[in-house]
Structure formats: C-alpha cells, structure tokens
PDB file of C-alpha atoms in Angstrom:
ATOM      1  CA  UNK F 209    -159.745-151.286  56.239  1.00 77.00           C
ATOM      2  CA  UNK F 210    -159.160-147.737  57.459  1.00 85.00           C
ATOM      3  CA  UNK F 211    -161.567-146.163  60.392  1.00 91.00           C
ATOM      4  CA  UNK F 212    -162.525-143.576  58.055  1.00 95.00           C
ATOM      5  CA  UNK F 213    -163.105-143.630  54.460  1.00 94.00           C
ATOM      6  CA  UNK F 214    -163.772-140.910  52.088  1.00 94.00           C
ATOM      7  CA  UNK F 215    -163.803-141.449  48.072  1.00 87.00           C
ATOM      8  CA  UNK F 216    -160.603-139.586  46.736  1.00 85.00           C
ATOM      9  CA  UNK F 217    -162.276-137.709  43.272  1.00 86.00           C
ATOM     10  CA  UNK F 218    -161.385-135.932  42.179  1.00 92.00           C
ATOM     11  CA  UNK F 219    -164.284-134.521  41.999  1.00 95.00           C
ATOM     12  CA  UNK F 220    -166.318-131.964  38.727  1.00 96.00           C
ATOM     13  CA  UNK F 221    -168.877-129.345  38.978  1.00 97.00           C
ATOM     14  CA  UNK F 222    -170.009-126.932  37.330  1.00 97.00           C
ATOM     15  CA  UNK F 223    -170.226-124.013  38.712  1.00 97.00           C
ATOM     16  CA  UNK F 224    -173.404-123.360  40.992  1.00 97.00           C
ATOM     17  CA  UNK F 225    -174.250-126.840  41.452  1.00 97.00           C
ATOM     18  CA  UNK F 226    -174.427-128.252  44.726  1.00 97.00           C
ATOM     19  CA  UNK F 227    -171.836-130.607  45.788  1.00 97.00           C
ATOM     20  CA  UNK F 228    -172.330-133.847  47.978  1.00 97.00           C
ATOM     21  CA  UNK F 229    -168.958-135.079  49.626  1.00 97.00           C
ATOM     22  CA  UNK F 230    -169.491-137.386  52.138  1.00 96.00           C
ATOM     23  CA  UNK F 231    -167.472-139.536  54.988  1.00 97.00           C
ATOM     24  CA  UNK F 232    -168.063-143.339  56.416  1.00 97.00           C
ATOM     25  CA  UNK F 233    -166.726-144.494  59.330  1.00 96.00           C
ATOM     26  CA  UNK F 234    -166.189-147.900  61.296  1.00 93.00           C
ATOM     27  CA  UNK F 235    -166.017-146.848  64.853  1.00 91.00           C
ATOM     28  CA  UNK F 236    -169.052-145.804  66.563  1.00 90.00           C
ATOM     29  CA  UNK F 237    -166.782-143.827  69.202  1.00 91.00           C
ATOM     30  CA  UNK F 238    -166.175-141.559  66.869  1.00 92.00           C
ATOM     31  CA  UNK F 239    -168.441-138.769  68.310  1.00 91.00           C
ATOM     32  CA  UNK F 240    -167.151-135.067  67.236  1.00 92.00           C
ATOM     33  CA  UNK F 241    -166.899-134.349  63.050  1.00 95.00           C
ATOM     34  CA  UNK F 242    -165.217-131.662  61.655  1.00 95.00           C
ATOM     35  CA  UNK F 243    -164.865-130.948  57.862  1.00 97.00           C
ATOM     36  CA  UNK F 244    -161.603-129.332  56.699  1.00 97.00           C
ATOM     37  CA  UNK F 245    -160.843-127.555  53.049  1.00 97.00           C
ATOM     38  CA  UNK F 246    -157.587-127.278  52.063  1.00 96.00           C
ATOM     39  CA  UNK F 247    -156.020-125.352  49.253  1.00 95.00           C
ATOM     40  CA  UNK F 248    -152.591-126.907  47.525  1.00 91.00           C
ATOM     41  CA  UNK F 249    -149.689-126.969  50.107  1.00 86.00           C
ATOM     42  CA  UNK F 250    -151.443-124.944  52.647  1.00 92.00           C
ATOM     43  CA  UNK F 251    -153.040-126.054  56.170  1.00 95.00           C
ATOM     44  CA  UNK F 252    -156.449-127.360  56.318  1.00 96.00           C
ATOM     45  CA  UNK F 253    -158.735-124.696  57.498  1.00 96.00           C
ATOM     46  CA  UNK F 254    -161.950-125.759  59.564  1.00 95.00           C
ATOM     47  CA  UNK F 255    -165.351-125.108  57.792  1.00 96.00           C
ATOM     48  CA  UNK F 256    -167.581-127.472  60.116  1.00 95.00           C
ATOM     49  CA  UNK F 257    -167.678-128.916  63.591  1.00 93.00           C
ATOM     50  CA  UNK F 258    -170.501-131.102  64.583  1.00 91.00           C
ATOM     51  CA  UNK F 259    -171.072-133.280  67.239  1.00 87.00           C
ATOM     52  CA  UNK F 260    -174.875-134.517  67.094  1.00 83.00           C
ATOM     53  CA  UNK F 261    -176.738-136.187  64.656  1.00 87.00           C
ATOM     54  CA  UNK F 262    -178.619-133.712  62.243  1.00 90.00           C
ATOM     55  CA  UNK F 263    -177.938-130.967  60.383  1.00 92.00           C
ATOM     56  CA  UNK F 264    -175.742-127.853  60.644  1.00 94.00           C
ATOM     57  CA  UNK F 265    -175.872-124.627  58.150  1.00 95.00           C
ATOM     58  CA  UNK F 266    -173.038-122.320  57.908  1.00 95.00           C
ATOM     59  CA  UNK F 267    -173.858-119.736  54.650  1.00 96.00           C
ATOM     60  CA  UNK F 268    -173.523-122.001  51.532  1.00 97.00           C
ATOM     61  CA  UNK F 269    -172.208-124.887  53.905  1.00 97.00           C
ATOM     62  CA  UNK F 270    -174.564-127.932  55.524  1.00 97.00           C
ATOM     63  CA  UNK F 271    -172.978-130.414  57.396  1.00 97.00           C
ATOM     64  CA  UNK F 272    -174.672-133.710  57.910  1.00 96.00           C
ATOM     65  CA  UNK F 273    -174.302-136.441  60.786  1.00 96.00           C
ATOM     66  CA  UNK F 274    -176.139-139.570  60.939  1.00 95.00           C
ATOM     67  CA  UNK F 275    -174.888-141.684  63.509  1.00 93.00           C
ATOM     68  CA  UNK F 276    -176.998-144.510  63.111  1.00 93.00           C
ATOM     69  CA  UNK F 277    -175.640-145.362  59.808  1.00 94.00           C
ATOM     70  CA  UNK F 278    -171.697-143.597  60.533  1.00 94.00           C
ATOM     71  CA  UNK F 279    -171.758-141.620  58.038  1.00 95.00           C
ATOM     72  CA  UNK F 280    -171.403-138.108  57.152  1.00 96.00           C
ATOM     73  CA  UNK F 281    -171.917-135.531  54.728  1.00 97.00           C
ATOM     74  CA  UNK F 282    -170.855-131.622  53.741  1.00 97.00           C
ATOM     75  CA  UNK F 283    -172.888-130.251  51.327  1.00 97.00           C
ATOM     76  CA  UNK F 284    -171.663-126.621  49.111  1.00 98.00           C
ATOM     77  CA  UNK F 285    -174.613-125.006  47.754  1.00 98.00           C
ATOM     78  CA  UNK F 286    -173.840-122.445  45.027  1.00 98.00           C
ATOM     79  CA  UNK F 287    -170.832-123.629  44.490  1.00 97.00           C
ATOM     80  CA  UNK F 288    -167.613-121.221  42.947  1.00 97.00           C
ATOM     81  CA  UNK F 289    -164.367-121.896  41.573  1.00 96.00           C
ATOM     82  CA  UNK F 290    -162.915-120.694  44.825  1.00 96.00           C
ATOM     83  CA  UNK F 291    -164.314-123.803  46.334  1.00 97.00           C
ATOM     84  CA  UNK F 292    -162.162-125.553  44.138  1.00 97.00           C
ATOM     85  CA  UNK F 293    -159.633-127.590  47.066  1.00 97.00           C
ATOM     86  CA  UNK F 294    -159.167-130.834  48.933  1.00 96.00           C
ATOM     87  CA  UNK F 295    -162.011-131.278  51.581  1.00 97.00           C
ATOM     88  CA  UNK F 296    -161.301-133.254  54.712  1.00 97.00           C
ATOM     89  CA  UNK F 297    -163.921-134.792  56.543  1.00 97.00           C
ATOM     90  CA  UNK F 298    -162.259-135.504  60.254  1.00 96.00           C
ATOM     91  CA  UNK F 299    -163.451-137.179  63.219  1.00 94.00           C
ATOM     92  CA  UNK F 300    -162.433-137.596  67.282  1.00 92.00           C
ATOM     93  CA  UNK F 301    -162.997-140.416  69.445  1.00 88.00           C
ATOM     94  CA  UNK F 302    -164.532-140.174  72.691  1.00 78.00           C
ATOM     95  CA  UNK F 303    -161.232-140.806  75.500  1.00 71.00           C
ATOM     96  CA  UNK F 304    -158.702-139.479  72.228  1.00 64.00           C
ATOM     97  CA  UNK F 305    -158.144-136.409  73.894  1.00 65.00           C
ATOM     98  CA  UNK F 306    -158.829-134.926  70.910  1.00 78.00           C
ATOM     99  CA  UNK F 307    -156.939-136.828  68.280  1.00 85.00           C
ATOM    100  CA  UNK F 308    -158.083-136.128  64.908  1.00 90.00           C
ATOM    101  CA  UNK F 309    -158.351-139.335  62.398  1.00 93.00           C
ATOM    102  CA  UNK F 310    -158.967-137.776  59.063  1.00 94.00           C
ATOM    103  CA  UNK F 311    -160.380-139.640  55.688  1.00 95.00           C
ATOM    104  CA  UNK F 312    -157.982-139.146  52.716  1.00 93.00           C
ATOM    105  CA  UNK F 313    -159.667-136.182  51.417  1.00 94.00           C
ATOM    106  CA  UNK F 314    -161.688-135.410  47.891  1.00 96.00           C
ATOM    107  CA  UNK F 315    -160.711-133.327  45.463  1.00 95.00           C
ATOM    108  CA  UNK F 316    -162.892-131.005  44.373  1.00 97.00           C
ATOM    109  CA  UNK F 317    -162.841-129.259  40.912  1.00 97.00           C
ATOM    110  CA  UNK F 318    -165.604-126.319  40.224  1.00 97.00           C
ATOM    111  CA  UNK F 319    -165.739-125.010  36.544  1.00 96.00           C
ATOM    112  CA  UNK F 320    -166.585-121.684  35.174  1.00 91.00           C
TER     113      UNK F 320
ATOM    114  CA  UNK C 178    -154.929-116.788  58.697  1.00 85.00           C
ATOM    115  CA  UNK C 179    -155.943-119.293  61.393  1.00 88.00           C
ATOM    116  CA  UNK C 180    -153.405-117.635  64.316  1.00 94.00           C
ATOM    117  CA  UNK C 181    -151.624-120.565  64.492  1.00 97.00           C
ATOM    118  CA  UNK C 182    -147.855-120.008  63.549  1.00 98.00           C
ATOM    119  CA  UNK C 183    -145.562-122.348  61.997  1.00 98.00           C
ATOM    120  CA  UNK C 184    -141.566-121.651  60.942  1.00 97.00           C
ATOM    121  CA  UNK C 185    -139.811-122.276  58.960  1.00 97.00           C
ATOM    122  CA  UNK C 186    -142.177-122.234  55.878  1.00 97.00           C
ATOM    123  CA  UNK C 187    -140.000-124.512  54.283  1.00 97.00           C
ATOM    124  CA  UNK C 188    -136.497-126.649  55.055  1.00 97.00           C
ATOM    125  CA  UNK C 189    -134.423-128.873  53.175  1.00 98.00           C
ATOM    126  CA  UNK C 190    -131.658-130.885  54.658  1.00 98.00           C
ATOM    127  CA  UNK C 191    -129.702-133.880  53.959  1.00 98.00           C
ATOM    128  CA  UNK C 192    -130.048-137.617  55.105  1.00 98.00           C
ATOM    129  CA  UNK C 193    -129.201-138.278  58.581  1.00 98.00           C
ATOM    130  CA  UNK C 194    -129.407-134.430  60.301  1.00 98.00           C
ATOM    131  CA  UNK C 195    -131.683-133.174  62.795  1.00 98.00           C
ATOM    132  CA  UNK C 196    -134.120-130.279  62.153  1.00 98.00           C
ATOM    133  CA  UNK C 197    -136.551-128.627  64.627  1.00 98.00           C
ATOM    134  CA  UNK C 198    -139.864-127.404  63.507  1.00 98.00           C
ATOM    135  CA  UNK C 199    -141.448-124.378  65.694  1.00 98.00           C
ATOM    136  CA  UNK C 200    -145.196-123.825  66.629  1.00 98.00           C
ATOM    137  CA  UNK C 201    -147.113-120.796  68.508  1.00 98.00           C
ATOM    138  CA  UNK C 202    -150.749-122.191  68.988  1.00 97.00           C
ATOM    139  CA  UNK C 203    -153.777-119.118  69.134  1.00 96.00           C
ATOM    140  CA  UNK C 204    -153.895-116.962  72.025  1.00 95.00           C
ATOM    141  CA  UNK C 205    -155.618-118.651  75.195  1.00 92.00           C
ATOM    142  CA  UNK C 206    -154.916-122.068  73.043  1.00 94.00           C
ATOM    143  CA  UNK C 207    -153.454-124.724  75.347  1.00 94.00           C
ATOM    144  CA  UNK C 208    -153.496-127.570  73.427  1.00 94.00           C
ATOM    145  CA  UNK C 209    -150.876-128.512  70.486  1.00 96.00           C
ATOM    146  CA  UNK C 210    -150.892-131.179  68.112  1.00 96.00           C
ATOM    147  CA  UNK C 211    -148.977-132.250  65.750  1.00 97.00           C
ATOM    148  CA  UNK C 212    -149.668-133.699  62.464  1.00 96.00           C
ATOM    149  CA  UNK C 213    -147.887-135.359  59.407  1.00 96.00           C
ATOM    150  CA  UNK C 214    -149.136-135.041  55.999  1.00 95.00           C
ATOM    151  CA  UNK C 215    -147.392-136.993  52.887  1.00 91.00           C
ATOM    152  CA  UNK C 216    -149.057-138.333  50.038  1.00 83.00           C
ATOM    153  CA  UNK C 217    -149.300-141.961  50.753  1.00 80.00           C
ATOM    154  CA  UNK C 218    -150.136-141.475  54.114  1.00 82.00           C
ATOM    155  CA  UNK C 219    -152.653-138.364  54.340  1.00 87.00           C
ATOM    156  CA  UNK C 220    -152.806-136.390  57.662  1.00 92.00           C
ATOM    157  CA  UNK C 221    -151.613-138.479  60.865  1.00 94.00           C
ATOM    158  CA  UNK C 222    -151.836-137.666  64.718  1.00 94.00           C
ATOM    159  CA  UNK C 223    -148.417-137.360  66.131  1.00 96.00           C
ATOM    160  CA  UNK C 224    -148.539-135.943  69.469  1.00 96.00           C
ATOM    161  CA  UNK C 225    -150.316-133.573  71.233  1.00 95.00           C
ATOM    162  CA  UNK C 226    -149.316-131.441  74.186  1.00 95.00           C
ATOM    163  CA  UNK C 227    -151.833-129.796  76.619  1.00 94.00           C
ATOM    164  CA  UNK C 228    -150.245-126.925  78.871  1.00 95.00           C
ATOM    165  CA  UNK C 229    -146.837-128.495  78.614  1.00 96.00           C
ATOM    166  CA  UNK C 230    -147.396-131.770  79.004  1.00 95.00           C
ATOM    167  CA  UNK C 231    -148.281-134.694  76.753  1.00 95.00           C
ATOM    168  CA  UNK C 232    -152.018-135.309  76.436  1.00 93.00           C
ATOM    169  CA  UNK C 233    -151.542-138.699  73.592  1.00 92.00           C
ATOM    170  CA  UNK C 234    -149.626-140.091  71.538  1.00 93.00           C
ATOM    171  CA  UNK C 235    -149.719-141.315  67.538  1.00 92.00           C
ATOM    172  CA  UNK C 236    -147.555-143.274  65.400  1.00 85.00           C
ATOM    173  CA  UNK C 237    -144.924-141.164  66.188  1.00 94.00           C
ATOM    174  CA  UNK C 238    -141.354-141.947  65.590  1.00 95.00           C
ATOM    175  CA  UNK C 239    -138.459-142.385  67.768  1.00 96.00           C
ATOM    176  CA  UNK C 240    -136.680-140.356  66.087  1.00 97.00           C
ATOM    177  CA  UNK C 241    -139.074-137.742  66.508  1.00 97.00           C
ATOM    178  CA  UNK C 242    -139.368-135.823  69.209  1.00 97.00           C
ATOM    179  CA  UNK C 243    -141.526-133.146  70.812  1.00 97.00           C
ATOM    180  CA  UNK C 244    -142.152-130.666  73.694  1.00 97.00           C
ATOM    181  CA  UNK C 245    -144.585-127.620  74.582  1.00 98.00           C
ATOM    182  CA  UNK C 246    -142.859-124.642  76.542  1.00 97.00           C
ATOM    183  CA  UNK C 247    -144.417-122.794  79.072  1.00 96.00           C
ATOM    184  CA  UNK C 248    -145.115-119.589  76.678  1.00 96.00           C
ATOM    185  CA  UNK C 249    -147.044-122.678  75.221  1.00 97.00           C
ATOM    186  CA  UNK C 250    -145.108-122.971  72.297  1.00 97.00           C
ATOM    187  CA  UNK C 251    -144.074-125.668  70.944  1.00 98.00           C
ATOM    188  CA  UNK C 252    -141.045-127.936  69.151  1.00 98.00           C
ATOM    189  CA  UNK C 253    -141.266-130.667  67.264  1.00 98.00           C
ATOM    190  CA  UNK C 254    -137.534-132.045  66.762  1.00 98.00           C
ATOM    191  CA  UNK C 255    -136.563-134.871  63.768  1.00 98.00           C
ATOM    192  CA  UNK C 256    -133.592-136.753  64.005  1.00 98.00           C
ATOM    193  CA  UNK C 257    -131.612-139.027  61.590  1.00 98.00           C
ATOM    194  CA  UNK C 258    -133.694-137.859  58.861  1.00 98.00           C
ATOM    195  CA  UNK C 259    -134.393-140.160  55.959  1.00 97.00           C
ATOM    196  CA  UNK C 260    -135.628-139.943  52.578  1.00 96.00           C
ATOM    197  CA  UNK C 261    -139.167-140.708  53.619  1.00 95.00           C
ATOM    198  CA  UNK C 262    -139.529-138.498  56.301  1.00 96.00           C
ATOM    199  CA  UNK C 263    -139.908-135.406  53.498  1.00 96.00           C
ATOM    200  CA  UNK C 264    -144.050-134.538  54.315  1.00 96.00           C
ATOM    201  CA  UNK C 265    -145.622-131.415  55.502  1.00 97.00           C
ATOM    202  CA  UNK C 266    -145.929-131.042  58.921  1.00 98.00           C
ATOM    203  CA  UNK C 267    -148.476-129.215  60.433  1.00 98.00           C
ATOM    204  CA  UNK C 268    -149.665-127.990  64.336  1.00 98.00           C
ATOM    205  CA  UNK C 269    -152.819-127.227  65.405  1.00 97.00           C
ATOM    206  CA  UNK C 270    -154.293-125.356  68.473  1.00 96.00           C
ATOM    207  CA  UNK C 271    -157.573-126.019  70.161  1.00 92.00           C
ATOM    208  CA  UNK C 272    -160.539-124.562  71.664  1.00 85.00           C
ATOM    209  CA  UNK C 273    -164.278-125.854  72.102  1.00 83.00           C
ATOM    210  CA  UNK C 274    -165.376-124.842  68.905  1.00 85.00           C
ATOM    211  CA  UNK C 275    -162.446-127.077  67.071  1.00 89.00           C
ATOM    212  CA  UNK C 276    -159.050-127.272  65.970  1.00 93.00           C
ATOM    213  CA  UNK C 277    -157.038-124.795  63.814  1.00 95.00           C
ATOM    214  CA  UNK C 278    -154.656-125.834  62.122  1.00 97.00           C
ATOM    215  CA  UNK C 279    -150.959-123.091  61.101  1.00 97.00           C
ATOM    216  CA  UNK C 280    -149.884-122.940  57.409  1.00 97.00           C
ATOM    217  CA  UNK C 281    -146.993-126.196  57.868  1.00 97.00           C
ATOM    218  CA  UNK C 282    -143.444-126.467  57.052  1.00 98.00           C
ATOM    219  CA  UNK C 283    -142.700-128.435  54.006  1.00 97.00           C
ATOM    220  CA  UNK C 284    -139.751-130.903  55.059  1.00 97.00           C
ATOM    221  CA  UNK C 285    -137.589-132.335  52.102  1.00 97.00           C
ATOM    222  CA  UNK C 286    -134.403-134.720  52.911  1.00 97.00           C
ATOM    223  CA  UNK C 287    -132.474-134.922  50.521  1.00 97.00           C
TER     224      UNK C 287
END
C-alpha cells in the first residue's frame, strides 16, 4: 500500500463547476501538504501549502487538511479549461528534511 | 516561471553513457532536490542538497550521482544509462513558504 494515495481520473467537469480532488494518507507524520498542478511535460508548479488542520483560500483555490482522519482536499471553484492539468497533492514528514512523497496525481479535464 | 533553472531541456543518449543534468535553485534558495518522474513510478525523492552538502537521501541509484556547488548550483550525474532510466527529471529549490520546482529535462536512452 503506498503512504499516499490519490484516485488517478481522469477526471470531467464542466466548466464552472467546482471540483473536489482529494488525498489520503497512512502516516500520521506526515505534517506539511502542498498541492501541485502540472501541465503535460512541464514541472509541477505549487498552488497550496498547508500545514494545520483547516482550511486555506487562495482566489478560486481552498485547500483542506483534516488530520484526524489523514486526509486532504483542494477544492477549484469556478473552474476553466485552463485548469485543465494533473494535480498533485504532496506531503513532508516531520525529521524528512523536507522530502516530498507525492500521490500519483488526478487528471483533471474541464469542458467548454 | 518558478526561477528555478534546469538544462538541458531535453537529452537523448544511448545505453551505457553518462549524462549530467544542471540545476540553479531561486535566489537566496539553499536547498536542492532532486526528483524523478516516469510513468510507472510518478514523482520520487532522490536527493537533496542543503548549502552544499547532502541533507537526505531517496531511492537513489548508484549509478546516479549528485553534488551542490558553492554558487549553490547543482549536478545531478547518470551513469551506465539503461533503457529504464528515460523519465523527467526535475529540481526543486526551497524556502518557508514551499518548494518550487524548474521546468525538467526529459531523459531518453536509447
């Protein structure tokens, strides 16, 4: 079983709906989450970096942490065909130095 | 753009040569990592370097080799290439707000 699992998609919206892509993970350690997007054969670019349990808003981003239950969540509200990429949901481990373990990645299709 | 660099954007070589991949991290960036993407395996740790010296340590090859300079760039060196060794590989830089990661170079052995 990996440490982090994250359902593959891909992934169909319409556009404007909100999208729910979410993250478990095994290892309570795991204490810093970051969600990546990445576009086809380019590097993953950071949207989200969380670290507590709760919510965190960026513009049309949310991320989501719940600890208690290891999972997390990144929610796109509004969503556009430009969001249309591979999100990463990524996570460190306390004493890692700051090793990134990353779930597979979903893909994400928005439609006009 | 991220401000991490990454050349070459792309290399192809044959079985069995030795290829060096080159990384500048952000300015005021002291940490590097390095990471492996294919498609069977998704994105793995490799190595990271903090202020030119190793910090940890992934499932890294010994084949593969790496090493930060003090300009704070950074080399990541592949030896005795095989077929399955073909992947993106990508650095990263790091500050307290996260890491950031360059654009890759696309590996293929041929």
């Amino acid at each position: 079983q990996k440490e982090v699992e994250q359902d593959p998609g891909p992934l169909s919206v319409p556009e404007g709906a909100i999208v729910s892509l979410n993250c478990t993970y095994s290892n309570s350690a795991f204490q810093y989450f970051m969600w990546y997007r990445q576009y086809s054969r380019k590097g993953p670019e950071l949207l989200m970096y969380t670290y507590s349990s709760g919510n965190k808003e960026d513009g049309r981003f949310t991320a989501q942490v719940d600890k208690s239950s290891k999972y997390i969540s990144l929610f796109i509200r509004d969503s556009q065909p430009s969001d249309s990429a591979t999100y990463l949901c990524a996570m460190i481990r306390t004493g890692t130095a700051s090793k990134l373990t990353f779930g597979t990645g979903t893909r994400l299709q928005v439609t006009l | 753009d991220s401000g991490v660099t990454q050349t070459p954007k792309h290399l192809i070589t044959a079985t069995g040569q030795r290829v060096t991949l080159r990384c500048s991290p952000r300015s005021g960036d002291l940490s590097v990592y390095w990471y492996q993407q294919s498609l069977d395996q998704g994105l793995q740790f490799l190595i990271q370097y903090y202020n030119g010296e190793e910090r940890a340590k992934g499932n890294i090859l010994e084949r593969f080799s790496a090493q930060q300079f003090p300009d704070l760039h950074s080399e990541l060196n592949l030896s005795s290439l095989e077929l399955g060794d073909s992947a993106l590989y990508f650095c990263a830089s790091s500050n307290e707000d996260g890491q950031y990661f360059g654009p890759g170079t696309r590996l293929t052995v041929t």
